[in-house]
Amino acid sequence: MAAHVLIVEDEEKLARFVELELVHEGYEVSKAFDGREGLQMAITQDFDLILLDIMLPGLNGLEVLRRLMQEHPTPTILLTARDAVMDKVSGLDGGAVDYITKPFAIEELLARVRVALKLHGKQSGSGEMGKDRQGEEGIYTWQKLVLNEKRHEVTYDGHLITLTNREFMMLEMLLQNQDIVLSRDSLLEKVCGYDYVGETNMIDVYIRYLRAKIDDAYDVKMITTVRGVGYVIKSETVS
Ligand code: CA
């Protein structure tokens, strides 16, 4: 079963061009030309990935993203014409898995699509059945914290913790590698894709968000900073 990608983009020529390229790569593709239509399709169907333009008529991309994450969370890559840091930050905080700045080389877009699908379970456009990689394997715990990969859910002492996609991915990587110090670079690569060009201090920002939601909220110290290196979750805590 091919991965199904939704393109939400009001520049119809661009949308068609991207569609052709994706179909050529073996993906199944649907298109929407405005925000409302895009949101409607995105929440009523199960797409594997959404390419979402920010500057859209009807409903802008960030608003579409916000509602999508509330109603039907789906991996989303934002397309932004502006090199505005705020759009990117709000987009990533809002749950987008990546963004790409227009104009982009189609090879770059295809690479990011592959990375996003790989990180979220689908390997390629054709062939591979979207088989589940984990059964109970996808469950990671630390003290009272439980991360369930399959359900994309994190609880602490039974209380649900709402995380963005990136916060979730970062927490998952730390939990999978307990007692191993992960560098900012390796976290960035995992969370943003190997070809991501950006600031590694973005990782510090996401660590802050995670700490606010887990350490501060429940008065535990899950994530340890290793000065000059990165971060680690220690399986045995001293405190
Ligand atoms: Ca646009």
PDB file of C-alpha atoms and ligand atoms in Angstrom:
ATOM      1  CA  MET A   1       0.000   0.000   0.000  1.00  0.00           C
ATOM      2  CA  ALA A   2       1.480   3.297  -1.053  1.00  0.00           C
ATOM      3  CA  ALA A   3       1.762   6.105   1.451  1.00  0.00           C
ATOM      4  CA  HIS A   4      -1.027   8.625   0.915  1.00  0.00           C
ATOM      5  CA  VAL A   5       0.064  12.249   0.851  1.00  0.00           C
ATOM      6  CA  LEU A   6      -2.216  15.297   0.959  1.00  0.00           C
ATOM      7  CA  ILE A   7      -0.968  18.540  -0.598  1.00  0.00           C
ATOM      8  CA  VAL A   8      -2.693  21.680   0.678  1.00  0.00           C
ATOM      9  CA  GLU A   9      -1.450  24.482  -1.550  1.00  0.00           C
ATOM     10  CA  ASP A  10      -3.305  27.303  -3.271  1.00  0.00           C
ATOM     11  CA  GLU A  11      -0.708  27.745  -6.010  1.00  0.00           C
ATOM     12  CA  GLU A  12      -2.276  25.141  -8.252  1.00  0.00           C
ATOM     13  CA  LYS A  13       0.684  24.891 -10.629  1.00  0.00           C
ATOM     14  CA  LEU A  14       3.021  24.160  -7.745  1.00  0.00           C
ATOM     15  CA  ALA A  15       0.566  21.691  -6.241  1.00  0.00           C
ATOM     16  CA  ARG A  16       0.313  19.819  -9.549  1.00  0.00           C
ATOM     17  CA  PHE A  17       4.067  19.804 -10.014  1.00  0.00           C
ATOM     18  CA  VAL A  18       4.631  18.358  -6.550  1.00  0.00           C
ATOM     19  CA  GLU A  19       1.824  15.877  -7.142  1.00  0.00           C
ATOM     20  CA  LEU A  20       3.456  14.623 -10.372  1.00  0.00           C
ATOM     21  CA  GLU A  21       6.787  14.165  -8.636  1.00  0.00           C
ATOM     22  CA  LEU A  22       5.258  12.341  -5.699  1.00  0.00           C
ATOM     23  CA  VAL A  23       3.184  10.074  -7.952  1.00  0.00           C
ATOM     24  CA  HIS A  24       6.349   9.360  -9.908  1.00  0.00           C
ATOM     25  CA  GLU A  25       7.971   8.255  -6.629  1.00  0.00           C
ATOM     26  CA  GLY A  26       5.094   5.856  -6.059  1.00  0.00           C
ATOM     27  CA  TYR A  27       2.996   7.808  -3.555  1.00  0.00           C
ATOM     28  CA  GLU A  28      -0.728   8.205  -3.682  1.00  0.00           C
ATOM     29  CA  VAL A  29      -1.582  11.902  -3.733  1.00  0.00           C
ATOM     30  CA  SER A  30      -4.607  14.112  -3.017  1.00  0.00           C
ATOM     31  CA  LYS A  31      -4.780  17.876  -3.296  1.00  0.00           C
ATOM     32  CA  ALA A  32      -6.686  20.748  -1.723  1.00  0.00           C
ATOM     33  CA  PHE A  33      -6.371  24.341  -2.883  1.00  0.00           C
ATOM     34  CA  ASP A  34      -7.512  26.188   0.226  1.00  0.00           C
ATOM     35  CA  GLY A  35      -7.287  25.868   3.968  1.00  0.00           C
ATOM     36  CA  ARG A  36     -10.854  24.859   4.702  1.00  0.00           C
ATOM     37  CA  GLU A  37     -10.988  22.161   2.078  1.00  0.00           C
ATOM     38  CA  GLY A  38      -7.576  20.924   3.181  1.00  0.00           C
ATOM     39  CA  LEU A  39      -8.603  20.722   6.832  1.00  0.00           C
ATOM     40  CA  GLN A  40     -11.820  18.964   5.943  1.00  0.00           C
ATOM     41  CA  MET A  41      -9.977  16.323   3.933  1.00  0.00           C
ATOM     42  CA  ALA A  42      -7.218  15.982   6.502  1.00  0.00           C
ATOM     43  CA  ILE A  43      -9.538  15.252   9.408  1.00  0.00           C
ATOM     44  CA  THR A  44     -11.936  12.992   7.548  1.00  0.00           C
ATOM     45  CA  GLN A  45      -9.310  10.825   5.850  1.00  0.00           C
ATOM     46  CA  ASP A  46      -6.214   9.016   7.087  1.00  0.00           C
ATOM     47  CA  PHE A  47      -3.253  10.524   5.312  1.00  0.00           C
ATOM     48  CA  ASP A  48       0.254   9.323   6.049  1.00  0.00           C
ATOM     49  CA  LEU A  49       1.663  12.783   5.486  1.00  0.00           C
ATOM     50  CA  ILE A  50       0.390  16.276   4.769  1.00  0.00           C
ATOM     51  CA  LEU A  51       2.285  18.980   2.901  1.00  0.00           C
ATOM     52  CA  LEU A  52       0.708  22.157   4.193  1.00  0.00           C
ATOM     53  CA  ASP A  53       1.310  25.636   2.805  1.00  0.00           C
ATOM     54  CA  ILE A  54       1.179  28.382   5.454  1.00  0.00           C
ATOM     55  CA  MET A  55      -0.105  31.216   3.276  1.00  0.00           C
ATOM     56  CA  LEU A  56      -3.518  29.924   2.284  1.00  0.00           C
ATOM     57  CA  PRO A  57      -6.848  31.536   1.504  1.00  0.00           C
ATOM     58  CA  GLY A  58      -9.792  30.663   3.731  1.00  0.00           C
ATOM     59  CA  LEU A  59      -7.880  29.373   6.693  1.00  0.00           C
ATOM     60  CA  ASN A  60      -4.136  29.858   7.030  1.00  0.00           C
ATOM     61  CA  GLY A  61      -1.825  26.899   7.340  1.00  0.00           C
ATOM     62  CA  LEU A  62      -1.004  27.438  11.009  1.00  0.00           C
ATOM     63  CA  GLU A  63      -4.693  27.482  11.887  1.00  0.00           C
ATOM     64  CA  VAL A  64      -5.277  24.364   9.778  1.00  0.00           C
ATOM     65  CA  LEU A  65      -2.380  22.734  11.636  1.00  0.00           C
ATOM     66  CA  ARG A  66      -3.754  23.721  15.041  1.00  0.00           C
ATOM     67  CA  ARG A  67      -7.178  22.216  14.341  1.00  0.00           C
ATOM     68  CA  LEU A  68      -5.696  19.180  12.655  1.00  0.00           C
ATOM     69  CA  MET A  69      -3.531  18.374  15.674  1.00  0.00           C
ATOM     70  CA  GLN A  70      -6.553  18.705  17.945  1.00  0.00           C
ATOM     71  CA  GLU A  71      -8.906  16.640  15.873  1.00  0.00           C
ATOM     72  CA  HIS A  72      -6.852  14.193  13.826  1.00  0.00           C
ATOM     73  CA  PRO A  73      -3.075  14.400  14.405  1.00  0.00           C
ATOM     74  CA  THR A  74      -1.229  13.587  11.193  1.00  0.00           C
ATOM     75  CA  PRO A  75       2.471  14.056  10.328  1.00  0.00           C
ATOM     76  CA  THR A  76       2.706  17.410   8.573  1.00  0.00           C
ATOM     77  CA  ILE A  77       5.446  19.242   6.727  1.00  0.00           C
ATOM     78  CA  LEU A  78       4.867  22.990   6.414  1.00  0.00           C
ATOM     79  CA  LEU A  79       5.613  24.872   3.225  1.00  0.00           C
ATOM     80  CA  THR A  80       6.516  28.434   3.948  1.00  0.00           C
ATOM     81  CA  ALA A  81       7.237  31.190   1.477  1.00  0.00           C
ATOM     82  CA  ARG A  82       8.632  33.358   4.182  1.00  0.00           C
ATOM     83  CA  ASP A  83      11.920  32.784   5.876  1.00  0.00           C
ATOM     84  CA  ALA A  84      10.205  33.921   9.051  1.00  0.00           C
ATOM     85  CA  VAL A  85      11.553  32.212  12.140  1.00  0.00           C
ATOM     86  CA  MET A  86       8.284  32.777  13.995  1.00  0.00           C
ATOM     87  CA  ASP A  87       6.243  30.828  11.440  1.00  0.00           C
ATOM     88  CA  LYS A  88       8.632  27.930  11.694  1.00  0.00           C
ATOM     89  CA  VAL A  89       8.728  27.976  15.460  1.00  0.00           C
ATOM     90  CA  SER A  90       4.931  28.229  15.755  1.00  0.00           C
ATOM     91  CA  GLY A  91       4.569  25.514  13.157  1.00  0.00           C
ATOM     92  CA  LEU A  92       6.925  23.127  14.917  1.00  0.00           C
ATOM     93  CA  ASP A  93       5.415  23.934  18.314  1.00  0.00           C
ATOM     94  CA  GLY A  94       2.036  23.383  16.730  1.00  0.00           C
ATOM     95  CA  GLY A  95       2.988  19.812  15.924  1.00  0.00           C
ATOM     96  CA  ALA A  96       4.484  19.959  12.419  1.00  0.00           C
ATOM     97  CA  VAL A  97       7.271  17.418  11.914  1.00  0.00           C
ATOM     98  CA  ASP A  98       9.267  19.627   9.558  1.00  0.00           C
ATOM     99  CA  TYR A  99       9.097  22.657   7.332  1.00  0.00           C
ATOM    100  CA  ILE A 100      10.520  23.593   3.987  1.00  0.00           C
ATOM    101  CA  THR A 101      11.056  27.098   2.684  1.00  0.00           C
ATOM    102  CA  LYS A 102       9.850  28.046  -0.765  1.00  0.00           C
ATOM    103  CA  PRO A 103      11.268  28.076  -3.331  1.00  0.00           C
ATOM    104  CA  PHE A 104      12.622  24.586  -2.783  1.00  0.00           C
ATOM    105  CA  ALA A 105      14.391  22.039  -4.946  1.00  0.00           C
ATOM    106  CA  ILE A 106      12.059  19.116  -5.575  1.00  0.00           C
ATOM    107  CA  GLU A 107      14.822  16.700  -4.509  1.00  0.00           C
ATOM    108  CA  GLU A 108      14.902  18.387  -1.118  1.00  0.00           C
ATOM    109  CA  LEU A 109      11.149  18.091  -0.716  1.00  0.00           C
ATOM    110  CA  LEU A 110      11.231  14.423  -1.716  1.00  0.00           C
ATOM    111  CA  ALA A 111      14.054  13.762   0.760  1.00  0.00           C
ATOM    112  CA  ARG A 112      12.099  15.370   3.568  1.00  0.00           C
ATOM    113  CA  VAL A 113       8.973  13.445   2.628  1.00  0.00           C
ATOM    114  CA  ARG A 114      10.983  10.214   2.814  1.00  0.00           C
ATOM    115  CA  VAL A 115      12.441  11.160   6.189  1.00  0.00           C
ATOM    116  CA  ALA A 116       9.073  12.160   7.627  1.00  0.00           C
ATOM    117  CA  LEU A 117       7.438   8.942   6.429  1.00  0.00           C
ATOM    118  CA  LYS A 118      10.340   6.877   7.716  1.00  0.00           C
ATOM    119  CA  LEU A 119      10.156   8.465  11.142  1.00  0.00           C
ATOM    120  CA  HIS A 120       6.437   7.822  11.205  1.00  0.00           C
ATOM    121  CA  GLY A 121       6.415   4.247  10.047  1.00  0.00           C
ATOM    122  CA  LYS A 122       6.045   4.205   6.279  1.00  0.00           C
ATOM    123  CA  GLN A 123       9.211   3.309   4.419  1.00  0.00           C
ATOM    124  CA  SER A 124       8.558   4.314   0.842  1.00  0.00           C
ATOM    125  CA  GLY A 125       5.953   5.137  -1.705  1.00  0.00           C
ATOM    126  CA  SER A 126       5.551   1.659  -3.095  1.00  0.00           C
ATOM    127  CA  GLY A 127       5.912  -1.911  -1.989  1.00  0.00           C
ATOM    128  CA  GLU A 128       6.207  -2.111   1.783  1.00  0.00           C
ATOM    129  CA  MET A 129       3.030  -2.742   3.657  1.00  0.00           C
ATOM    130  CA  GLY A 130       2.728  -0.268   6.473  1.00  0.00           C
ATOM    131  CA  LYS A 131       3.417  -2.987   8.963  1.00  0.00           C
ATOM    132  CA  ASP A 132       3.673  -2.174  12.610  1.00  0.00           C
ATOM    133  CA  ARG A 133       7.239  -2.236  13.797  1.00  0.00           C
ATOM    134  CA  GLN A 134       6.335  -2.622  17.446  1.00  0.00           C
ATOM    135  CA  GLY A 135       3.831  -4.488  19.506  1.00  0.00           C
ATOM    136  CA  GLU A 136       4.476  -4.126  23.175  1.00  0.00           C
ATOM    137  CA  GLU A 137       7.967  -3.223  22.048  1.00  0.00           C
ATOM    138  CA  GLY A 138       6.815   0.315  21.494  1.00  0.00           C
ATOM    139  CA  ILE A 139       6.271   0.971  25.181  1.00  0.00           C
ATOM    140  CA  TYR A 140       8.961   2.762  27.171  1.00  0.00           C
ATOM    141  CA  THR A 141       8.827   3.548  30.847  1.00  0.00           C
ATOM    142  CA  TRP A 142      10.727   5.626  33.330  1.00  0.00           C
ATOM    143  CA  GLN A 143       9.484   5.653  36.902  1.00  0.00           C
ATOM    144  CA  LYS A 144       5.808   6.591  36.609  1.00  0.00           C
ATOM    145  CA  LEU A 145       6.154   7.796  33.044  1.00  0.00           C
ATOM    146  CA  VAL A 146       4.893   5.595  30.214  1.00  0.00           C
ATOM    147  CA  LEU A 147       5.393   6.355  26.537  1.00  0.00           C
ATOM    148  CA  ASN A 148       3.259   4.304  24.179  1.00  0.00           C
ATOM    149  CA  GLU A 149       4.589   4.694  20.677  1.00  0.00           C
ATOM    150  CA  LYS A 150       1.700   2.994  18.961  1.00  0.00           C
ATOM    151  CA  ARG A 151      -0.887   5.170  20.633  1.00  0.00           C
ATOM    152  CA  HIS A 152       1.385   8.185  20.438  1.00  0.00           C
ATOM    153  CA  GLU A 153       0.604   8.780  24.071  1.00  0.00           C
ATOM    154  CA  VAL A 154       2.549   9.745  27.171  1.00  0.00           C
ATOM    155  CA  THR A 155       1.271   9.458  30.723  1.00  0.00           C
ATOM    156  CA  TYR A 156       2.796  10.224  34.079  1.00  0.00           C
ATOM    157  CA  ASP A 157       1.260   8.426  37.024  1.00  0.00           C
ATOM    158  CA  GLY A 158      -1.767   7.807  34.839  1.00  0.00           C
ATOM    159  CA  HIS A 159      -2.157  11.442  33.818  1.00  0.00           C
ATOM    160  CA  LEU A 160      -2.083  12.156  30.100  1.00  0.00           C
ATOM    161  CA  ILE A 161       0.677  14.544  29.024  1.00  0.00           C
ATOM    162  CA  THR A 162       0.090  16.408  25.784  1.00  0.00           C
ATOM    163  CA  LEU A 163       3.247  16.663  23.717  1.00  0.00           C
ATOM    164  CA  THR A 164       3.901  18.030  20.246  1.00  0.00           C
ATOM    165  CA  ASN A 165       5.275  15.600  17.657  1.00  0.00           C
ATOM    166  CA  ARG A 166       8.816  16.810  18.144  1.00  0.00           C
ATOM    167  CA  GLU A 167       8.665  16.716  21.910  1.00  0.00           C
ATOM    168  CA  PHE A 168       7.293  13.195  21.639  1.00  0.00           C
ATOM    169  CA  MET A 169      10.036  12.058  19.258  1.00  0.00           C
ATOM    170  CA  MET A 170      12.731  13.555  21.429  1.00  0.00           C
ATOM    171  CA  LEU A 171      11.377  11.992  24.595  1.00  0.00           C
ATOM    172  CA  GLU A 172      11.092   8.667  22.812  1.00  0.00           C
ATOM    173  CA  MET A 173      14.689   8.796  21.652  1.00  0.00           C
ATOM    174  CA  LEU A 174      15.906   9.642  25.148  1.00  0.00           C
ATOM    175  CA  LEU A 175      13.826   6.838  26.647  1.00  0.00           C
ATOM    176  CA  GLN A 176      15.075   4.317  24.086  1.00  0.00           C
ATOM    177  CA  ASN A 177      18.646   5.242  24.943  1.00  0.00           C
ATOM    178  CA  GLN A 178      18.511   5.462  28.720  1.00  0.00           C
ATOM    179  CA  ASP A 179      21.912   6.042  30.317  1.00  0.00           C
ATOM    180  CA  ILE A 180      23.395   7.041  26.965  1.00  0.00           C
ATOM    181  CA  VAL A 181      24.196  10.715  26.593  1.00  0.00           C
ATOM    182  CA  LEU A 182      22.718  12.010  23.349  1.00  0.00           C
ATOM    183  CA  SER A 183      24.369  14.976  21.693  1.00  0.00           C
ATOM    184  CA  ARG A 184      22.326  17.903  20.461  1.00  0.00           C
ATOM    185  CA  ASP A 185      23.354  16.963  16.932  1.00  0.00           C
ATOM    186  CA  SER A 186      22.123  13.402  17.187  1.00  0.00           C
ATOM    187  CA  LEU A 187      18.846  14.556  18.733  1.00  0.00           C
ATOM    188  CA  LEU A 188      18.452  17.134  16.002  1.00  0.00           C
ATOM    189  CA  GLU A 189      19.161  14.561  13.318  1.00  0.00           C
ATOM    190  CA  LYS A 190      16.625  12.168  14.769  1.00  0.00           C
ATOM    191  CA  VAL A 191      13.965  14.730  15.386  1.00  0.00           C
ATOM    192  CA  CYS A 192      14.392  16.934  12.330  1.00  0.00           C
ATOM    193  CA  GLY A 193      15.877  14.582   9.718  1.00  0.00           C
ATOM    194  CA  TYR A 194      19.446  14.101   8.562  1.00  0.00           C
ATOM    195  CA  ASP A 195      19.370  16.931   6.069  1.00  0.00           C
ATOM    196  CA  TYR A 196      17.975  19.464   8.473  1.00  0.00           C
ATOM    197  CA  VAL A 197      19.810  22.758   8.403  1.00  0.00           C
ATOM    198  CA  GLY A 198      19.185  24.745  11.507  1.00  0.00           C
ATOM    199  CA  GLU A 199      20.276  25.714  14.919  1.00  0.00           C
ATOM    200  CA  THR A 200      21.135  22.961  17.385  1.00  0.00           C
ATOM    201  CA  ASN A 201      19.945  25.223  20.195  1.00  0.00           C
ATOM    202  CA  MET A 202      16.462  24.377  18.977  1.00  0.00           C
ATOM    203  CA  ILE A 203      17.025  21.146  20.908  1.00  0.00           C
ATOM    204  CA  ASP A 204      17.539  23.150  24.097  1.00  0.00           C
ATOM    205  CA  VAL A 205      14.207  24.821  23.481  1.00  0.00           C
ATOM    206  CA  TYR A 206      12.435  21.477  23.123  1.00  0.00           C
ATOM    207  CA  ILE A 207      14.178  20.124  26.229  1.00  0.00           C
ATOM    208  CA  ARG A 208      12.825  23.162  28.105  1.00  0.00           C
ATOM    209  CA  TYR A 209       9.317  22.406  26.884  1.00  0.00           C
ATOM    210  CA  LEU A 210       9.643  18.763  27.927  1.00  0.00           C
ATOM    211  CA  ARG A 211      10.923  19.719  31.355  1.00  0.00           C
ATOM    212  CA  ALA A 212       8.074  22.144  31.812  1.00  0.00           C
ATOM    213  CA  LYS A 213       5.571  19.416  30.986  1.00  0.00           C
ATOM    214  CA  ILE A 214       7.143  16.576  32.959  1.00  0.00           C
ATOM    215  CA  ASP A 215       9.876  17.601  35.392  1.00  0.00           C
ATOM    216  CA  ASP A 216       8.315  20.854  36.547  1.00  0.00           C
ATOM    217  CA  ALA A 217       4.729  19.671  36.409  1.00  0.00           C
ATOM    218  CA  TYR A 218       5.360  16.529  38.440  1.00  0.00           C
ATOM    219  CA  ASP A 219       8.386  17.623  40.407  1.00  0.00           C
ATOM    220  CA  VAL A 220      10.689  14.946  39.038  1.00  0.00           C
ATOM    221  CA  LYS A 221      14.088  15.257  37.359  1.00  0.00           C
ATOM    222  CA  MET A 222      13.886  13.016  34.362  1.00  0.00           C
ATOM    223  CA  ILE A 223      16.218  14.730  31.904  1.00  0.00           C
ATOM    224  CA  THR A 224      19.802  15.398  32.952  1.00  0.00           C
ATOM    225  CA  THR A 225      21.936  17.968  31.154  1.00  0.00           C
ATOM    226  CA  VAL A 226      25.484  16.867  30.454  1.00  0.00           C
ATOM    227  CA  ARG A 227      27.383  20.085  30.093  1.00  0.00           C
ATOM    228  CA  GLY A 228      28.942  20.619  26.680  1.00  0.00           C
ATOM    229  CA  VAL A 229      27.624  17.298  25.394  1.00  0.00           C
ATOM    230  CA  GLY A 230      23.883  16.916  25.463  1.00  0.00           C
ATOM    231  CA  TYR A 231      21.132  15.188  27.393  1.00  0.00           C
ATOM    232  CA  VAL A 232      20.428  11.866  29.043  1.00  0.00           C
ATOM    233  CA  ILE A 233      17.677  10.086  30.919  1.00  0.00           C
ATOM    234  CA  LYS A 234      19.284   8.004  33.634  1.00  0.00           C
ATOM    235  CA  SER A 235      17.507   4.777  34.475  1.00  0.00           C
ATOM    236  CA  GLU A 236      18.488   5.069  38.122  1.00  0.00           C
ATOM    237  CA  THR A 237      17.985   8.510  39.564  1.00  0.00           C
ATOM    238  CA  VAL A 238      19.972   9.690  42.503  1.00  0.00           C
ATOM    239  CA  SER A 239      17.464  12.033  44.067  1.00  0.00           C
TER     240      SER A 239
HETATM  241 CA    CA B   1       0.215  29.939  -0.730  1.00  0.00          CA
END
